[in-house]
Structures are given as C-alpha cells and as structure tokens.
Amino acid sequence: MAATAWAQQPSPPAAAAEAAIRARAEQFFQLQVDKKYRPAEAMVADDTKDIYYDTPKFNINSFTISKIDLMDGNTRAKVTIMAKVKRAVPGYGFLDIDAPATTFWKLENGQWMYYIDQEALVETPFGRVEAQKGNGAA
C-alpha cells in the first residue's frame, strides 16, 4: 500500500510545474474576473495573440482551478476551471451558474503562457470543419 501511495505522488519536476502553472493561471483568470483584458494579454502566447484579440474574453464572476493535466514532458498543460457565470434563465431571471472551462497553456521562455488551441477551433460535435476552398465567388 505504501508503494502505491508513493507511486501516485507527482515527481518533483511535475510538482514544480504544477505549482507554477497554478500560480500563473490564477493570475490570468483573476485579471479576467477583474475585466483587465489588456494586462492579461502579457500572459497570452505570441502565436495566438491575434485570436485572443478577436474572440470574446472570459466573462466570469469568480473561478476555482479544478484540474491541471501536464503534458509533453511538463511543457504543456490543460487547466480546467470551474467558473461562476451569470446566465439568463426564463422564469427565474439571472442566475449564477457554475460552468467548467478547459484552457491550454504552454511553457515559453520559462513562463507559462495561455494559448488558444487552433486545432480545437475547427472541432464540432459533428466532426472537424475545414474552411471551404474556392475562388470567393458567391
């Protein structure tokens, strides 16, 4: 039993990576709660900053980090938060609802950076959606 408990403990590099990503994600999402999207931009990976500018930002009232999955030798991570969001519910008005959100992070120049998975943008419940190739004619 002791061997099983020991085997489930994260390795020291994984534990350090998880602590670093947790601190960085908490900082990023607190800026989202505070609606300070420009300062949060400094935590967005360069290759997805344009997408960050062009897409709606997180509109959350509070959050907790519920899960961190380290990947690719602790250089990438999926961070799942439970966000409190306000939604209109017919017959009840506006209610605070807990909604999970999974975000992607990668290590760049020693810093954890939020990034938008461009492959996930084309995935739908009906399969992968590819841009139409054509000459632009209607």
mmCIF file of C-alpha atoms in Angstrom:
data_model
loop_
_atom_site.group_PDB
_atom_site.id
_atom_site.type_symbol
_atom_site.label_atom_id
_atom_site.label_comp_id
_atom_site.label_asym_id
_atom_site.label_seq_id
_atom_site.Cartn_x
_atom_site.Cartn_y
_atom_site.Cartn_z
ATOM 1 C CA MET A 1 0.000 0.000 0.000
ATOM 2 C CA ALA A 2 2.836 2.405 0.795
ATOM 3 C CA ALA A 3 4.369 1.716 -2.630
ATOM 4 C CA THR A 4 1.056 2.537 -4.309
ATOM 5 C CA ALA A 5 0.712 5.813 -2.398
ATOM 6 C CA TRP A 6 4.301 6.742 -3.246
ATOM 7 C CA ALA A 7 3.747 5.968 -6.949
ATOM 8 C CA GLN A 8 0.781 8.367 -7.105
ATOM 9 C CA GLN A 9 2.779 11.348 -5.909
ATOM 10 C CA PRO A 10 3.830 13.731 -8.703
ATOM 11 C CA SER A 11 7.529 13.804 -9.471
ATOM 12 C CA PRO A 12 9.404 16.864 -8.148
ATOM 13 C CA PRO A 13 9.620 18.455 -11.642
ATOM 14 C CA ALA A 14 5.900 17.777 -12.190
ATOM 15 C CA ALA A 15 5.038 19.218 -8.785
ATOM 16 C CA ALA A 16 7.070 22.357 -9.516
ATOM 17 C CA ALA A 17 5.477 22.691 -12.965
ATOM 18 C CA GLU A 18 2.003 22.279 -11.494
ATOM 19 C CA ALA A 19 2.668 24.909 -8.817
ATOM 20 C CA ALA A 20 3.995 27.346 -11.439
ATOM 21 C CA ILE A 21 1.077 26.821 -13.824
ATOM 22 C CA ARG A 22 -1.415 27.127 -10.964
ATOM 23 C CA ALA A 23 0.051 30.473 -9.891
ATOM 24 C CA ARG A 24 0.129 31.770 -13.465
ATOM 25 C CA ALA A 25 -3.417 30.585 -14.276
ATOM 26 C CA GLU A 26 -4.789 32.098 -11.063
ATOM 27 C CA GLN A 27 -3.206 35.427 -12.004
ATOM 28 C CA PHE A 28 -4.583 35.254 -15.567
ATOM 29 C CA PHE A 29 -8.118 34.319 -14.540
ATOM 30 C CA GLN A 30 -8.215 36.920 -11.779
ATOM 31 C CA LEU A 31 -7.469 39.525 -14.458
ATOM 32 C CA GLN A 32 -10.395 38.068 -16.445
ATOM 33 C CA VAL A 33 -12.671 38.385 -13.385
ATOM 34 C CA ASP A 34 -11.492 41.988 -12.963
ATOM 35 C CA LYS A 35 -12.144 42.640 -16.699
ATOM 36 C CA LYS A 36 -8.489 43.675 -17.151
ATOM 37 C CA TYR A 37 -8.008 42.054 -20.532
ATOM 38 C CA ARG A 38 -5.046 44.157 -21.665
ATOM 39 C CA PRO A 39 -2.800 43.237 -18.719
ATOM 40 C CA ALA A 40 -3.833 39.591 -19.255
ATOM 41 C CA GLU A 41 -2.537 39.893 -22.829
ATOM 42 C CA ALA A 42 1.010 39.668 -21.459
ATOM 43 C CA MET A 43 0.207 36.067 -20.459
ATOM 44 C CA VAL A 44 -1.005 35.042 -23.930
ATOM 45 C CA ALA A 45 1.367 33.174 -26.256
ATOM 46 C CA ASP A 46 2.550 35.242 -29.214
ATOM 47 C CA ASP A 47 1.235 32.801 -31.815
ATOM 48 C CA THR A 48 -2.351 33.197 -30.576
ATOM 49 C CA LYS A 49 -2.487 36.868 -29.566
ATOM 50 C CA ASP A 50 -4.432 37.814 -32.707
ATOM 51 C CA ILE A 51 -7.053 35.184 -31.892
ATOM 52 C CA TYR A 52 -7.168 36.451 -28.284
ATOM 53 C CA TYR A 53 -7.816 39.981 -29.582
ATOM 54 C CA ASP A 54 -10.564 38.845 -31.966
ATOM 55 C CA THR A 55 -12.528 36.478 -29.727
ATOM 56 C CA PRO A 56 -14.806 37.183 -26.767
ATOM 57 C CA LYS A 57 -12.994 37.245 -23.456
ATOM 58 C CA PHE A 58 -13.885 35.227 -20.396
ATOM 59 C CA ASN A 59 -16.906 36.815 -18.708
ATOM 60 C CA ILE A 60 -16.660 35.213 -15.282
ATOM 61 C CA ASN A 61 -17.505 36.434 -11.790
ATOM 62 C CA SER A 62 -15.227 34.025 -9.929
ATOM 63 C CA PHE A 63 -13.342 30.787 -10.541
ATOM 64 C CA THR A 64 -11.533 27.887 -8.967
ATOM 65 C CA ILE A 65 -8.947 25.727 -10.640
ATOM 66 C CA SER A 66 -10.352 22.221 -10.560
ATOM 67 C CA LYS A 67 -7.785 20.248 -12.557
ATOM 68 C CA ILE A 68 -4.347 20.578 -14.104
ATOM 69 C CA ASP A 69 -3.154 17.987 -16.614
ATOM 70 C CA LEU A 70 0.531 18.266 -17.510
ATOM 71 C CA MET A 71 1.543 17.020 -20.970
ATOM 72 C CA ASP A 72 4.555 16.764 -23.274
ATOM 73 C CA GLY A 73 7.194 16.419 -20.573
ATOM 74 C CA ASN A 74 5.664 19.168 -18.416
ATOM 75 C CA THR A 75 5.903 21.786 -21.185
ATOM 76 C CA ARG A 76 2.174 21.971 -21.949
ATOM 77 C CA ALA A 77 -0.896 21.764 -19.768
ATOM 78 C CA LYS A 78 -4.667 21.667 -19.788
ATOM 79 C CA VAL A 79 -6.123 23.728 -16.974
ATOM 80 C CA THR A 80 -9.787 23.211 -16.142
ATOM 81 C CA ILE A 81 -11.525 25.865 -14.123
ATOM 82 C CA MET A 82 -14.975 25.964 -12.596
ATOM 83 C CA ALA A 83 -16.205 29.446 -13.393
ATOM 84 C CA LYS A 84 -19.157 31.260 -11.896
ATOM 85 C CA VAL A 85 -21.062 32.909 -14.762
ATOM 86 C CA LYS A 86 -24.310 34.858 -14.847
ATOM 87 C CA ARG A 87 -26.930 33.451 -17.224
ATOM 88 C CA ALA A 88 -30.496 34.458 -18.005
ATOM 89 C CA VAL A 89 -32.911 31.670 -17.142
ATOM 90 C CA PRO A 90 -36.503 32.096 -18.353
ATOM 91 C CA GLY A 91 -38.872 32.379 -15.417
ATOM 92 C CA TYR A 92 -36.044 32.986 -12.917
ATOM 93 C CA GLY A 93 -34.132 35.967 -14.227
ATOM 94 C CA PHE A 94 -30.365 35.963 -13.944
ATOM 95 C CA LEU A 95 -28.702 33.158 -12.016
ATOM 96 C CA ASP A 96 -25.087 32.442 -11.149
ATOM 97 C CA ILE A 97 -24.180 29.100 -12.688
ATOM 98 C CA ASP A 98 -21.017 27.022 -12.317
ATOM 99 C CA ALA A 99 -19.578 26.256 -15.742
ATOM 100 C CA PRO A 100 -16.385 24.300 -16.462
ATOM 101 C CA ALA A 101 -13.886 25.667 -18.966
ATOM 102 C CA THR A 102 -10.753 23.931 -20.197
ATOM 103 C CA THR A 103 -7.861 26.121 -21.286
ATOM 104 C CA PHE A 104 -4.474 25.350 -22.774
ATOM 105 C CA TRP A 105 -1.079 26.530 -21.535
ATOM 106 C CA LYS A 106 2.478 26.100 -22.750
ATOM 107 C CA LEU A 107 5.902 26.916 -21.442
ATOM 108 C CA GLU A 108 7.617 29.722 -23.404
ATOM 109 C CA ASN A 109 10.926 31.221 -22.326
ATOM 110 C CA GLY A 110 10.450 29.867 -18.804
ATOM 111 C CA GLN A 111 6.919 31.309 -18.397
ATOM 112 C CA TRP A 112 3.575 29.558 -18.619
ATOM 113 C CA MET A 113 1.527 31.175 -21.370
ATOM 114 C CA TYR A 114 -2.172 30.801 -22.148
ATOM 115 C CA TYR A 115 -2.785 29.798 -25.744
ATOM 116 C CA ILE A 116 -5.758 29.041 -27.928
ATOM 117 C CA ASP A 117 -5.614 25.581 -29.470
ATOM 118 C CA GLN A 118 -6.227 26.369 -33.134
ATOM 119 C CA GLU A 119 -6.974 22.717 -33.913
ATOM 120 C CA ALA A 120 -9.818 22.732 -31.375
ATOM 121 C CA LEU A 121 -11.382 25.742 -33.107
ATOM 122 C CA VAL A 122 -12.411 23.569 -36.057
ATOM 123 C CA GLU A 123 -13.794 20.667 -33.985
ATOM 124 C CA THR A 124 -17.567 20.460 -33.639
ATOM 125 C CA PRO A 125 -19.920 17.823 -32.241
ATOM 126 C CA PHE A 126 -20.424 16.769 -35.881
ATOM 127 C CA GLY A 127 -16.750 16.385 -36.681
ATOM 128 C CA ARG A 128 -13.976 18.568 -37.997
ATOM 129 C CA VAL A 129 -14.960 21.667 -40.007
ATOM 130 C CA GLU A 130 -12.495 22.744 -42.660
ATOM 131 C CA ALA A 131 -12.543 26.098 -44.411
ATOM 132 C CA GLN A 132 -14.095 25.996 -47.835
ATOM 133 C CA LYS A 133 -11.592 26.235 -50.662
ATOM 134 C CA GLY A 134 -12.762 28.319 -53.581
ATOM 135 C CA ASN A 135 -12.374 31.438 -55.619
ATOM 136 C CA GLY A 136 -14.504 33.640 -53.364
ATOM 137 C CA ALA A 137 -17.454 33.785 -55.766
ATOM 138 C CA ALA A 138 -20.911 33.784 -54.237
#
